[in-house]
Amino acid sequence: MAETQVPERTTNRGPGRLLIAVYILFAIAATSRAGLQIATKFDQAPVAYLLSAVAALIYIVAAVGLARAGHAGRRVALACCSVELVGVVAVGILSLADRALFPDETVWSGFGSGYGYIPLVLPILGLYWLWRTRRDASRP
């Protein structure tokens, strides 16, 4: 009797492709916004604009990690999604608690309210997808 092969669960298949596309879209948006702000009015809110640049970098690296799908890619994506979640929560709290800290918005200000709260939901979806596609000896 021939043994059936179970397809390997990877992060770059099925819904993972949509997740990667959203990360790429946010990488483009955050990079464009941060680049323009840093180039034209950096002196007005340097911390906010640098945080947007950091968010852009995290989105780029997370997309690459998810797309690579191997062990190293998964670890990179896990680190990026974790840092992203901590960052959006921390910046979200700080931006609401003390508006003077962020005279202009970042991608993560108000928990990503300027982007429809997707910056808050995206790392949660990323972490869920990484968990869902993990290799587990107890699963077929």
Coordinates of C-alpha atoms in Angstrom, one line a residue:
M1 CA 0.0 0.0 0.0
A2 CA 1.4 3.3 -1.0
E3 CA 1.8 6.0 1.6
T4 CA 0.3 9.3 0.8
Q5 CA 2.4 12.3 1.2
V6 CA 1.1 15.2 3.2
P7 CA 2.0 18.5 1.6
E8 CA 4.3 20.6 3.7
R9 CA 2.7 23.5 5.4
T10 CA 4.6 26.6 4.3
T11 CA 4.0 30.3 5.0
N12 CA 4.0 31.3 1.4
R13 CA 1.0 29.3 0.2
G14 CA -2.7 29.8 0.4
P15 CA -3.7 32.6 2.7
G16 CA 0.0 33.2 3.3
R17 CA 0.2 34.8 -0.1
L18 CA -2.4 37.4 0.8
L19 CA -0.6 38.1 4.1
I20 CA 2.7 38.6 2.2
A21 CA 0.9 40.9 -0.3
V22 CA -0.5 43.0 2.6
Y23 CA 3.0 43.2 4.2
I24 CA 4.4 44.4 0.8
L25 CA 1.7 47.0 0.5
F26 CA 2.4 48.3 3.9
A27 CA 6.1 48.3 3.3
I28 CA 5.6 50.5 0.2
A29 CA 3.1 52.8 2.1
A30 CA 5.3 53.1 5.2
T31 CA 8.5 53.6 3.2
S32 CA 7.0 56.2 1.0
R33 CA 5.5 58.1 3.9
A34 CA 8.6 57.9 6.0
G35 CA 10.9 58.8 3.1
L36 CA 8.8 61.9 2.3
Q37 CA 8.6 63.0 5.9
I38 CA 12.3 62.5 6.6
A39 CA 13.2 64.3 3.4
T40 CA 10.9 67.3 3.8
K41 CA 10.2 67.9 7.5
F42 CA 12.5 65.7 9.6
D43 CA 13.2 68.5 12.1
Q44 CA 9.5 68.8 13.1
A45 CA 9.1 65.2 14.5
P46 CA 12.2 63.1 14.0
V47 CA 11.1 60.4 16.4
A48 CA 7.8 59.9 14.7
Y49 CA 9.3 59.8 11.2
L50 CA 12.1 57.4 12.3
L51 CA 9.5 55.1 13.8
S52 CA 7.6 55.1 10.5
A53 CA 10.9 54.1 8.8
V54 CA 11.5 51.3 11.4
A55 CA 7.9 50.1 10.7
A56 CA 8.6 50.1 7.0
L57 CA 11.8 48.1 7.5
I58 CA 10.0 45.6 9.7
Y59 CA 7.2 45.2 7.0
I60 CA 9.9 44.6 4.3
V61 CA 11.8 42.0 6.4
A62 CA 8.6 40.3 7.5
A63 CA 7.4 39.9 3.9
V64 CA 10.7 38.4 2.9
G65 CA 10.6 36.0 5.8
L66 CA 7.1 34.9 5.1
A67 CA 7.9 34.5 1.4
R68 CA 11.1 32.5 2.0
A69 CA 9.1 30.0 4.1
G70 CA 12.1 27.9 5.2
H71 CA 13.3 27.6 8.8
A72 CA 15.3 30.8 8.7
G73 CA 12.4 32.7 7.0
R74 CA 10.0 31.6 9.7
R75 CA 12.4 32.7 12.4
V76 CA 12.8 36.1 10.8
A77 CA 9.1 36.5 10.3
L78 CA 8.4 35.5 13.9
A79 CA 10.9 38.0 15.2
C80 CA 9.4 40.8 12.9
C81 CA 5.8 40.0 13.8
S82 CA 6.7 40.0 17.5
V83 CA 8.6 43.3 17.4
E84 CA 5.9 44.8 15.2
L85 CA 3.2 43.8 17.7
V86 CA 5.1 45.2 20.7
G87 CA 5.9 48.3 18.7
V88 CA 2.4 49.1 17.6
V89 CA 1.0 48.5 21.1
A90 CA 3.7 50.6 22.8
V91 CA 3.6 53.4 20.3
G92 CA -0.2 53.3 20.3
I93 CA -0.3 53.7 24.1
L94 CA 2.3 56.4 24.2
S95 CA 0.7 58.3 21.3
L96 CA -2.6 58.4 23.1
A97 CA -1.2 59.0 26.6
D98 CA 1.1 61.9 25.6
R99 CA 0.4 63.5 22.3
A100 CA 3.4 65.8 22.7
L101 CA 5.7 62.8 22.3
F102 CA 4.5 62.4 18.7
P103 CA 3.7 65.8 17.2
D104 CA 3.0 64.1 13.9
E105 CA 1.6 60.6 13.3
T106 CA 3.6 57.5 12.7
V107 CA 2.3 54.3 11.1
W108 CA 1.8 52.9 14.5
S109 CA 0.2 56.0 16.2
G110 CA -3.2 55.4 17.8
F111 CA -2.6 51.6 17.2
G112 CA -2.5 52.3 13.4
S113 CA -5.7 54.2 13.3
G114 CA -4.5 56.2 10.3
Y115 CA -4.3 52.9 8.4
G116 CA -7.6 51.4 9.5
Y117 CA -6.0 49.6 12.5
I118 CA -4.4 47.2 10.1
P119 CA -0.9 47.8 11.7
L120 CA -2.4 46.3 14.9
V121 CA -4.1 43.4 13.3
L122 CA -1.4 42.5 10.8
P123 CA 1.2 41.1 13.3
I124 CA -1.5 39.1 15.1
L125 CA -2.5 37.6 11.7
G126 CA 1.2 37.0 11.0
L127 CA 1.8 35.3 14.3
Y128 CA -1.3 33.2 13.9
W129 CA -0.3 32.1 10.4
L130 CA 3.2 31.2 11.6
W131 CA 1.6 29.1 14.4
R132 CA -0.9 27.6 12.0
T133 CA 1.7 26.5 9.5
R134 CA 4.3 25.3 12.0
R135 CA 5.7 21.8 11.8
D136 CA 4.4 19.7 14.6
A137 CA 5.1 16.0 15.1
S138 CA 1.6 15.5 16.5
R139 CA -0.1 16.7 13.3
P140 CA -0.2 14.8 10.0

